[in-house]
Short mmCIF file of C-alpha atoms and ligand atoms in Angstrom, two decimals:
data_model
loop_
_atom_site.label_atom_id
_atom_site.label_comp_id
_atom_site.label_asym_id
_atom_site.label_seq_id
_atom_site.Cartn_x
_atom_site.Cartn_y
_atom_site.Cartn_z
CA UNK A 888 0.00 0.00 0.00
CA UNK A 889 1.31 3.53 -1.01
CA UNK A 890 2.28 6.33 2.14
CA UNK A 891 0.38 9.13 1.67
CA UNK A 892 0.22 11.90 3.27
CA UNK A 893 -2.62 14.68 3.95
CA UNK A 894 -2.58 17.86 5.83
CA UNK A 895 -3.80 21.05 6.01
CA UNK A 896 -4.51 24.55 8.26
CA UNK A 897 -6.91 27.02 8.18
CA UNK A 898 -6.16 30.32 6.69
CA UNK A 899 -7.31 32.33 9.42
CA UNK A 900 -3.91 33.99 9.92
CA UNK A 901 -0.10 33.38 9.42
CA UNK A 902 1.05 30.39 10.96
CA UNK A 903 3.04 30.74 14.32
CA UNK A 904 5.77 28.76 16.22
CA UNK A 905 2.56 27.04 18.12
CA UNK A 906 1.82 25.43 14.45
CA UNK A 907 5.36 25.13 13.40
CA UNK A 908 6.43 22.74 16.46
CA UNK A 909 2.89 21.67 16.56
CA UNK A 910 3.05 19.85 13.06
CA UNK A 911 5.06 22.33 10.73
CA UNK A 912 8.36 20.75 11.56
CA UNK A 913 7.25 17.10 11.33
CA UNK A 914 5.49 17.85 8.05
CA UNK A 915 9.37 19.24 6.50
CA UNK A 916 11.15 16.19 8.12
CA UNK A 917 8.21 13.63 6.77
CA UNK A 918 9.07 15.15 3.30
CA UNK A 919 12.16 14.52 4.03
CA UNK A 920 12.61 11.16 4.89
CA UNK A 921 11.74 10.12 1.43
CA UNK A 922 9.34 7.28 2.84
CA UNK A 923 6.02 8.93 1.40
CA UNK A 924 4.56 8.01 -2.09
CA UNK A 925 2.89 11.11 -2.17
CA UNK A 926 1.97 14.45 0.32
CA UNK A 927 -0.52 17.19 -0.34
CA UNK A 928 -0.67 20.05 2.11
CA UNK A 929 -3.98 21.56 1.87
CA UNK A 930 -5.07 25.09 2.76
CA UNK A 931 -8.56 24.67 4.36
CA UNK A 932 -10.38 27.99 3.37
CA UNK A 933 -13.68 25.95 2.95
CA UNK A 934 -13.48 24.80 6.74
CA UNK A 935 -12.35 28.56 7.73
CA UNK A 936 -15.31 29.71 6.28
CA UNK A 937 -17.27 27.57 8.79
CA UNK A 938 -16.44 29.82 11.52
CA UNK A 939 -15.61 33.00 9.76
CA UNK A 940 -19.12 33.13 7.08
CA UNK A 941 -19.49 36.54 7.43
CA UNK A 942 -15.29 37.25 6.66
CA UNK A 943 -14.82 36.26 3.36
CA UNK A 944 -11.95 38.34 3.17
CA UNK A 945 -9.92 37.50 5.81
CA UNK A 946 -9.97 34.19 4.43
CA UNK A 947 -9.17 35.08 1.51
CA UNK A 948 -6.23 37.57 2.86
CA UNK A 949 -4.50 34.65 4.26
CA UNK A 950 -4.60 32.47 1.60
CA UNK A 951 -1.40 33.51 0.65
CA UNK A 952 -0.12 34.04 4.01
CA UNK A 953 -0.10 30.37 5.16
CA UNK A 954 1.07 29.87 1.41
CA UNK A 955 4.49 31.63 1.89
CA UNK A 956 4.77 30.04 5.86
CA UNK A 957 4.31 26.38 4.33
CA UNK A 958 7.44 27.21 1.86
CA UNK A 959 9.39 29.71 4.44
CA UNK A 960 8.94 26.73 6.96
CA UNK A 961 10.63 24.51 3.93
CA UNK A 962 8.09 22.53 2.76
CA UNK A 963 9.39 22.14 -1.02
CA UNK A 964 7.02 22.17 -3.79
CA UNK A 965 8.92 19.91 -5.50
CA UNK A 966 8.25 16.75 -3.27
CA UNK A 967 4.95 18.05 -1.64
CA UNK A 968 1.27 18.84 -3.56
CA UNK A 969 0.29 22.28 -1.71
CA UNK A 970 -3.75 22.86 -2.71
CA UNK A 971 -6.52 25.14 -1.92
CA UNK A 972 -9.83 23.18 -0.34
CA UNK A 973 -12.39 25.32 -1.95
CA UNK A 974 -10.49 24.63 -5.31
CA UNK A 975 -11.24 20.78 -4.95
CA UNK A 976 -14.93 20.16 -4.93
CA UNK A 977 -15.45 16.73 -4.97
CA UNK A 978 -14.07 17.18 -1.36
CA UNK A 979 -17.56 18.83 -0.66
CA UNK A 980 -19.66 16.40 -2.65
CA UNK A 981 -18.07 13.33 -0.74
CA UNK A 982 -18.95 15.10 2.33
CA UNK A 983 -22.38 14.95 1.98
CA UNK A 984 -22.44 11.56 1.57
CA UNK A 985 -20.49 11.20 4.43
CA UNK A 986 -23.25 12.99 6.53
CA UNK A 987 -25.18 9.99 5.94
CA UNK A 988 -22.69 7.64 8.39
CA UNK A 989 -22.35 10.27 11.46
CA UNK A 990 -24.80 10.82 14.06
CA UNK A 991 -25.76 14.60 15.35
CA UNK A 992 -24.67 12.94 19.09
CA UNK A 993 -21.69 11.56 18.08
CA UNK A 994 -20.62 14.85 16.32
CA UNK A 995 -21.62 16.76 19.59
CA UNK A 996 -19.23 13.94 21.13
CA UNK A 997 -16.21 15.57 19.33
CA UNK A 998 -14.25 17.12 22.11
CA UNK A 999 -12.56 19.61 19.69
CA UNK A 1000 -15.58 21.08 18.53
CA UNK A 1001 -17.39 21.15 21.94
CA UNK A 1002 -14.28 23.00 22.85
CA UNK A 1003 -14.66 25.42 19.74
CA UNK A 1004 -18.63 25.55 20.15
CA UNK A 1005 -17.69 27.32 23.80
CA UNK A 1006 -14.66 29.29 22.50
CA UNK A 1007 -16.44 31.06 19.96
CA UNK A 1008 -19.62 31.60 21.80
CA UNK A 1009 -21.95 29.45 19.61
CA UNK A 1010 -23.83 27.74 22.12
CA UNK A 1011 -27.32 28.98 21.39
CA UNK A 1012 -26.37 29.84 17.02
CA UNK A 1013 -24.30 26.72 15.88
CA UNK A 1014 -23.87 27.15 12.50
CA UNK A 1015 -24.20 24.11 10.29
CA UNK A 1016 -21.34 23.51 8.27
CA UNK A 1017 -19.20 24.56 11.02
CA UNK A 1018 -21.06 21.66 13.06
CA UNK A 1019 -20.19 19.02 10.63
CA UNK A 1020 -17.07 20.26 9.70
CA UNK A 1021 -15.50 17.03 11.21
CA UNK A 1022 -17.11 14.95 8.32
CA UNK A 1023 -15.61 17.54 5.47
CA UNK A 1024 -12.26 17.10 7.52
CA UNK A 1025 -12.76 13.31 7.10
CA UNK A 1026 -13.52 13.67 3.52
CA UNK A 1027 -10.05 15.76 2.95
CA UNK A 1028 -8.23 12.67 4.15
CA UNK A 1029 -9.76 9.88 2.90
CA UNK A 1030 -10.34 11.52 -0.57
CA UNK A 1031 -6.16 11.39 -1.06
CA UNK A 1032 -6.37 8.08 0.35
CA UNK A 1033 -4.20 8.96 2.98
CA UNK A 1034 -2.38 6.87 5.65
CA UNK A 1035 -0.21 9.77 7.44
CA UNK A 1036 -1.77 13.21 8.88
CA UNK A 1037 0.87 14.88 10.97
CA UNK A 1038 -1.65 17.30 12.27
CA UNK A 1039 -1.24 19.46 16.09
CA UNK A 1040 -2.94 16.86 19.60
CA UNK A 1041 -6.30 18.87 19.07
CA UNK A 1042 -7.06 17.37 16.10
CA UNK A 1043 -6.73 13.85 17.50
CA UNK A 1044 -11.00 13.47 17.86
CA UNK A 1045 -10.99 14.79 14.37
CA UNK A 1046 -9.06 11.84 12.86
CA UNK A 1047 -10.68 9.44 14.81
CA UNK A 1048 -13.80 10.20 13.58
CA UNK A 1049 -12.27 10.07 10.05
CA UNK A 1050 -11.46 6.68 10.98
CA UNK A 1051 -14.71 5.50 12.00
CA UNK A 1052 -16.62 7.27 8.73
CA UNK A 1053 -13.70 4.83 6.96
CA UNK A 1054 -15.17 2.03 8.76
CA UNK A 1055 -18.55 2.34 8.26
CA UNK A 1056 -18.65 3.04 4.70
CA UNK A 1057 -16.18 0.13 4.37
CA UNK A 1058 -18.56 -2.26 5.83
CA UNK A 1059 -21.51 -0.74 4.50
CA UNK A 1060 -20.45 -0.39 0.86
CA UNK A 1061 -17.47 -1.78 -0.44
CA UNK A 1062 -13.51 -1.84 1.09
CA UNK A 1063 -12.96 1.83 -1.00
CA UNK A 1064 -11.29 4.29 1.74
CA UNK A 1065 -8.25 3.77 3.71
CA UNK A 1066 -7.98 4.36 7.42
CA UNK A 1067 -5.73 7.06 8.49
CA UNK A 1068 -3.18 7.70 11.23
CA UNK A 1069 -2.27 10.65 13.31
CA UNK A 1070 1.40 11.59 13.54
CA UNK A 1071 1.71 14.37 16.50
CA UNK A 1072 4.55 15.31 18.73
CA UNK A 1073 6.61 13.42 20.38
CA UNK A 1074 7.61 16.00 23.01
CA UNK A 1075 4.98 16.83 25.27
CA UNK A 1076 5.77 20.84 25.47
CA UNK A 1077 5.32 20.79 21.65
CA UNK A 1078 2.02 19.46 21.98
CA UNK A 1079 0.61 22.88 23.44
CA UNK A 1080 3.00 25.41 23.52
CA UNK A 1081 1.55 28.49 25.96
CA UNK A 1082 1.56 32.08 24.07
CA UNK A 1083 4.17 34.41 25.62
CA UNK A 1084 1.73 35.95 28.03
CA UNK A 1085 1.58 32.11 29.88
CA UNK A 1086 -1.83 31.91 28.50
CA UNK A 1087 -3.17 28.70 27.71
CA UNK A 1088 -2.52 28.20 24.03
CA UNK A 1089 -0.71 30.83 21.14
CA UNK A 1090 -3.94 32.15 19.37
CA UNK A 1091 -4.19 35.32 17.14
CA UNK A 1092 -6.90 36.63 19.38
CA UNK A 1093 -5.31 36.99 22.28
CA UNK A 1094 -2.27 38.72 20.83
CA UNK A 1095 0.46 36.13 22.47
CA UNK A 1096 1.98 34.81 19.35
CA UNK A 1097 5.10 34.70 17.81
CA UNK A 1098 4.74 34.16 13.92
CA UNK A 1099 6.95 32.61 11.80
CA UNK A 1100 6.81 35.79 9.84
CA UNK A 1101 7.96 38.19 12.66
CA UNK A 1102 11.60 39.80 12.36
CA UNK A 1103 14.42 39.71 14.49
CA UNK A 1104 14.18 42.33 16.41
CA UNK A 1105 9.82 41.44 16.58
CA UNK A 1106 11.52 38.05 18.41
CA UNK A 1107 13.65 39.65 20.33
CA UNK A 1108 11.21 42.28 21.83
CA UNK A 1109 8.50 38.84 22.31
CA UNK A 1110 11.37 36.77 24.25
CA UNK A 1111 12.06 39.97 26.52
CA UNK A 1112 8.74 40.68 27.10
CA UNK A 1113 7.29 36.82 28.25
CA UNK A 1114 6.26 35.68 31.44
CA UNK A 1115 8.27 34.36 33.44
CA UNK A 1116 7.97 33.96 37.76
CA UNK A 1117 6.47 36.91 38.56
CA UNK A 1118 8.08 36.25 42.24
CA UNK A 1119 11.43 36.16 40.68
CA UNK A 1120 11.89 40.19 41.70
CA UNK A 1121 15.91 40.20 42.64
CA UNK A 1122 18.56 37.93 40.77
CA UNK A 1123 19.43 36.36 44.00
CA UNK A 1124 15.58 35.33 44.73
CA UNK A 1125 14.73 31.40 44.10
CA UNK A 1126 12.87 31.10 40.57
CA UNK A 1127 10.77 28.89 39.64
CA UNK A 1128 10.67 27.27 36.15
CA UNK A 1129 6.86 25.72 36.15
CA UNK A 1130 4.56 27.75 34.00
CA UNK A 1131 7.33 29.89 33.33
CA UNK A 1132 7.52 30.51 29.69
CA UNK A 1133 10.62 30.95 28.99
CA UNK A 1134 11.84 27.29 30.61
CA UNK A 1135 8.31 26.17 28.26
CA UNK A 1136 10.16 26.89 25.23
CA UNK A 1137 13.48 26.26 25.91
CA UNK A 1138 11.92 22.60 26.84
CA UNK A 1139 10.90 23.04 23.11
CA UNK A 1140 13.87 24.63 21.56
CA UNK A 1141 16.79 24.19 23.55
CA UNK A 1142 19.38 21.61 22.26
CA UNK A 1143 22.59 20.24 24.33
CA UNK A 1144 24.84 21.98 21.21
CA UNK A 1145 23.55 25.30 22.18
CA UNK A 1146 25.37 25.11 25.67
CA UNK A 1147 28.82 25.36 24.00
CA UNK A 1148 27.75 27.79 21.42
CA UNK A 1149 26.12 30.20 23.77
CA UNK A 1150 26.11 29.54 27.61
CA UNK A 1151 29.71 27.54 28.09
CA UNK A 1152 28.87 28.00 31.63
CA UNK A 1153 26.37 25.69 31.93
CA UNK A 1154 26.17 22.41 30.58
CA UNK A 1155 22.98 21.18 29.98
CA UNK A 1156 19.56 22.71 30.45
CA UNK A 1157 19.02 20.89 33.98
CA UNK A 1158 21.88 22.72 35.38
CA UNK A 1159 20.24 25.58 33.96
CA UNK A 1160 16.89 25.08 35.92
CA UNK A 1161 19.09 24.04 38.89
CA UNK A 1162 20.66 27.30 39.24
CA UNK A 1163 17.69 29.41 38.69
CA UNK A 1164 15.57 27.24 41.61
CA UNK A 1165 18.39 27.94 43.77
CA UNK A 1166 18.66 31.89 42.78
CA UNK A 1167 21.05 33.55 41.37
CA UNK A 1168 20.05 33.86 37.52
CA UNK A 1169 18.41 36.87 36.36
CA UNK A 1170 15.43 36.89 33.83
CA UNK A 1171 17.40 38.58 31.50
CA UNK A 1172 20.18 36.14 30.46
CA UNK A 1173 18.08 33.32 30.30
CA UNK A 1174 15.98 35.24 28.04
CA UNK A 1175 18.70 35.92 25.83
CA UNK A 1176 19.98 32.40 25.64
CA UNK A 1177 16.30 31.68 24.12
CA UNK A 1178 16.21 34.10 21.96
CA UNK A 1179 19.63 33.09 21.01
CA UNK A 1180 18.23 29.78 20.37
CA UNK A 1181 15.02 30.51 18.83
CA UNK A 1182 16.40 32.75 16.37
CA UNK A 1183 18.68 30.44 14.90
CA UNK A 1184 15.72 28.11 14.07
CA UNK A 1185 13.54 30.84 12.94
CA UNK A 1186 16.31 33.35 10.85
CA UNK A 1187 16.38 30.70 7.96
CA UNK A 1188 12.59 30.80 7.73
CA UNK A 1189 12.64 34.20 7.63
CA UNK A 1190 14.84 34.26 4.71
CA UNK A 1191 13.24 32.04 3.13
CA UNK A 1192 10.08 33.84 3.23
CA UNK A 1193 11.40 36.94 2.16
CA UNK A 1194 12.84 35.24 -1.04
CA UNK A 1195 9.49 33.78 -1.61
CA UNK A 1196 7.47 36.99 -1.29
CA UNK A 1197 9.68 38.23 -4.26
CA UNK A 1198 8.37 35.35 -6.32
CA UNK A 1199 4.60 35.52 -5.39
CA UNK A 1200 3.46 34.90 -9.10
CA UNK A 1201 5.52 31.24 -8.86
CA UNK A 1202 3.62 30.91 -5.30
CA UNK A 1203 0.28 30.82 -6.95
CA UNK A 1204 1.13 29.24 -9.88
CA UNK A 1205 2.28 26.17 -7.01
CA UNK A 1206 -1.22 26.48 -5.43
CA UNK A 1207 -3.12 26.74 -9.15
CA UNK A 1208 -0.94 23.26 -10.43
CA UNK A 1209 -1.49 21.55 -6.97
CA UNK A 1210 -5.32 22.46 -7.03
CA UNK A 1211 -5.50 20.75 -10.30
CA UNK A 1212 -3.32 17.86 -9.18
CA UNK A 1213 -5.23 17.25 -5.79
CA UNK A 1214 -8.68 17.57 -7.69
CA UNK A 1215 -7.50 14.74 -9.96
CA UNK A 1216 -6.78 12.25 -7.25
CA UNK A 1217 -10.27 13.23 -5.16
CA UNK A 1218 -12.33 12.69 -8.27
CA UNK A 1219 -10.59 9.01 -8.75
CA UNK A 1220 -11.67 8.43 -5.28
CA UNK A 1221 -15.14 9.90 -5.58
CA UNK A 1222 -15.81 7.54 -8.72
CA UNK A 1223 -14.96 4.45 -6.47
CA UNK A 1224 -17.19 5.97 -3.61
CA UNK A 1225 -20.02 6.69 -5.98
CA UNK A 1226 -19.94 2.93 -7.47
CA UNK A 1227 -19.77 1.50 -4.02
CA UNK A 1228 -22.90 3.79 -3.37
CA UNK A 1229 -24.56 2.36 -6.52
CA UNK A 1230 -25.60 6.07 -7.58
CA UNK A 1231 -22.58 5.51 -11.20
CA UNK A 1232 -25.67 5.02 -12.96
CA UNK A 1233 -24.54 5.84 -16.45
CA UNK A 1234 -21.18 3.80 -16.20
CA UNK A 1235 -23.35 0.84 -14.80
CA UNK A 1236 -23.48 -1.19 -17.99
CA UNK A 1237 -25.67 -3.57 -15.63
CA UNK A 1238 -28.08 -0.48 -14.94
CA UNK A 1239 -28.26 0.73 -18.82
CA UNK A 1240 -29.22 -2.54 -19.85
CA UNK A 1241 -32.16 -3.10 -17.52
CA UNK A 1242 -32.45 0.06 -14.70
CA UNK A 1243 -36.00 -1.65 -13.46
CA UNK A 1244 -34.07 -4.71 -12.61
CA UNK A 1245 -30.35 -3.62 -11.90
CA UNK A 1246 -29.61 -4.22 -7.84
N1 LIG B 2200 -8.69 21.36 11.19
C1 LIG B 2200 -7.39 21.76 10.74
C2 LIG B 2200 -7.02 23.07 11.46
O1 LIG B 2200 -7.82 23.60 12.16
C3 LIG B 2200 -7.32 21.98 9.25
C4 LIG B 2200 -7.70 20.80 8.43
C5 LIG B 2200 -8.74 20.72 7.54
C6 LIG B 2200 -7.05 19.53 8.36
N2 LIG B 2200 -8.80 19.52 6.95
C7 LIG B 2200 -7.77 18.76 7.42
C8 LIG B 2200 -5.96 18.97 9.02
C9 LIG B 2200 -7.43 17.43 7.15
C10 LIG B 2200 -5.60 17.65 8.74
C11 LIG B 2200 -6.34 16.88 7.81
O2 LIG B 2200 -5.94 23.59 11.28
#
């Protein structure tokens, strides 16, 4: 059986570090390990319209956005299919008859979107499509047939109920679709890394991100400004490193080669932590060493992007080939789905012949 791959965002904004250890990263070193038959990177504007109906625009604004991120980050077009959703729709037609093999109380089951449902205030105004979304994210996976979807932990309950629509139409119609498996983190900081203000999780809204996007000196100014103990007053007082951002992503970042390169004084990050539970290390250096650290990993996506926004015409031409690409391989599948659903009536020679009779 063939690897493939399928994964996608929504283009509700450029993509942050939160996405990029999240499932960025694994995505470039997937591609890289040469082991996949095939990977398509999908920008979900049809499922960011779910939530964002009456925002076309920003949508639509961002397109391009998470474009430039998934090639900064170094996704390269040459090994991976990047496509626009809305640009592929017999992802929408499969969906509906998906609907047919979910339950309304197993989609109110999903954690993620009872989460979501609370988050964005929908309680009493749910829309619809954003209430099924789960089955359209079901129908973007098993459309490319795929077996891989390095997505972020909150999507887990979205891939498992991918995997039960796979089931069920297995059993019900004929062994078409191909059960998928999530690929997320191994490191348990990089599962939910905290925005910079300690707050539960990096989101645009509440204005504690650090984008992939931002420059230097925007990093710089983000690393000095996060919270850290806010009991930690004098250099000499004891510190402590729990829910202390800056220990949060050096848990995430921090290497044992960047002790020799940057802070010979210490020689490995628990020695760090030691010291600044004891007291005696100020706020300030350990910020540096981060942003030390951080920028390393983020200056070559930085260039990158800025080489790509000169080429912005080649960027869409990617997204207008891999559109075209991706809606070949969902209409193969959608064929097979349609015969197993015994609605192929016109390729039916069976149902030609003798439609009163055909089973
Ligand atoms: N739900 C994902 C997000 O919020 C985006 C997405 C849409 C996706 N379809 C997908 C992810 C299919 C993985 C597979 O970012």
């Amino acid at each position: 059986m063939q690897k493939i791959i399928l994964t996608g965002d929504r283009p509700t904004g450029r993509l942050h570090i939160g996405h990029y250890v999240g499932s960025l990263k694994r995505r470039v070193e997937l591609q890289n390990s040469g082991e996949f038959d095939k990977i398509y990177i999908m920008i979900a504007d049809a499922q960011a319209l779910t939530d964002n109906a009456d925002h076309p625009e920003k949508v639509r604004q961002n397109i391009m956005q998470v474009a430039l991120d998934y090639l900064a980050a170094g996704l390269d077009p040459e090994k991976v299919n990047i496509f626009i959703q809305s640009q592929v729709p017999e992802l929408t037609e499969l969906s509906f008859y998906y609907m047919n093999l979910v339950t309304v109380s197993r989609l109110q089951r999903n954690p993620t979107v009872k989460n979501e449902i609370i988050m964005r205030n929908f309680e009493t105004s749910i829309p619809v499509g954003f209430f099924t979304y789960p089955i359209s994210q079901a129908s973007d996976i098993t459309a490319f047939k795929a077996t891989t979807v390095p997505v972020g932990e909150d999507q887990l309950p979205m891939i498992e109920q991918a995997r039960e629509i796979v089931r069920k139409f297995n059993q019900t119609y004929a062994e078409v679709l191909v059960e998928p498996e999530a690929v997320i983190p191994d490191n348990e900081i990089c599962k939910r890394l905290p925005g910079i203000d300690g707050g539960a999780k990096m989101s645009k809204s509440l204005g504690n991100c650090i984008y992939l996007a931002d420059s230097a000196e925007e990093l710089r100014q983000k690393v000095m400004n996060m919270y850290t103990d806010p009991n930690h007053i004098r250099v000499t007082d004891p510190g402590n490193i729990e829910g202390n951002v800056v220990f949060i992503y050096l848990d995430a970042f921090c290497k044992p080669e960047h002790f020799a390169k940057y802070l010979p004084e210490y020689e490995s990050l628990d020695a760090l932590k030691e010291h600044y539970q004891r007291g005696g290390l100020g706020d300030v250096k350990i910020k540096k060493f981060l942003y030390a650290i951080m920028d390393e990993e983020l200056a070559p996506i930085r260039e990158r992007r800025q080489e790509w926004e000169k080429r912005i015409p080649e960027v869409i031409e990617i997204l207008k080939k891999g559109s075209i690409v991706a809606e070949k391989a969902a209409a193969e599948t959608l064929s097979e789905v349609k015969k197993a659903m015994k609605i192929d009536y016109f390729a039916d020679e069976e149902w030609v012949r003798d439609p009163l009779n055909a089973v």
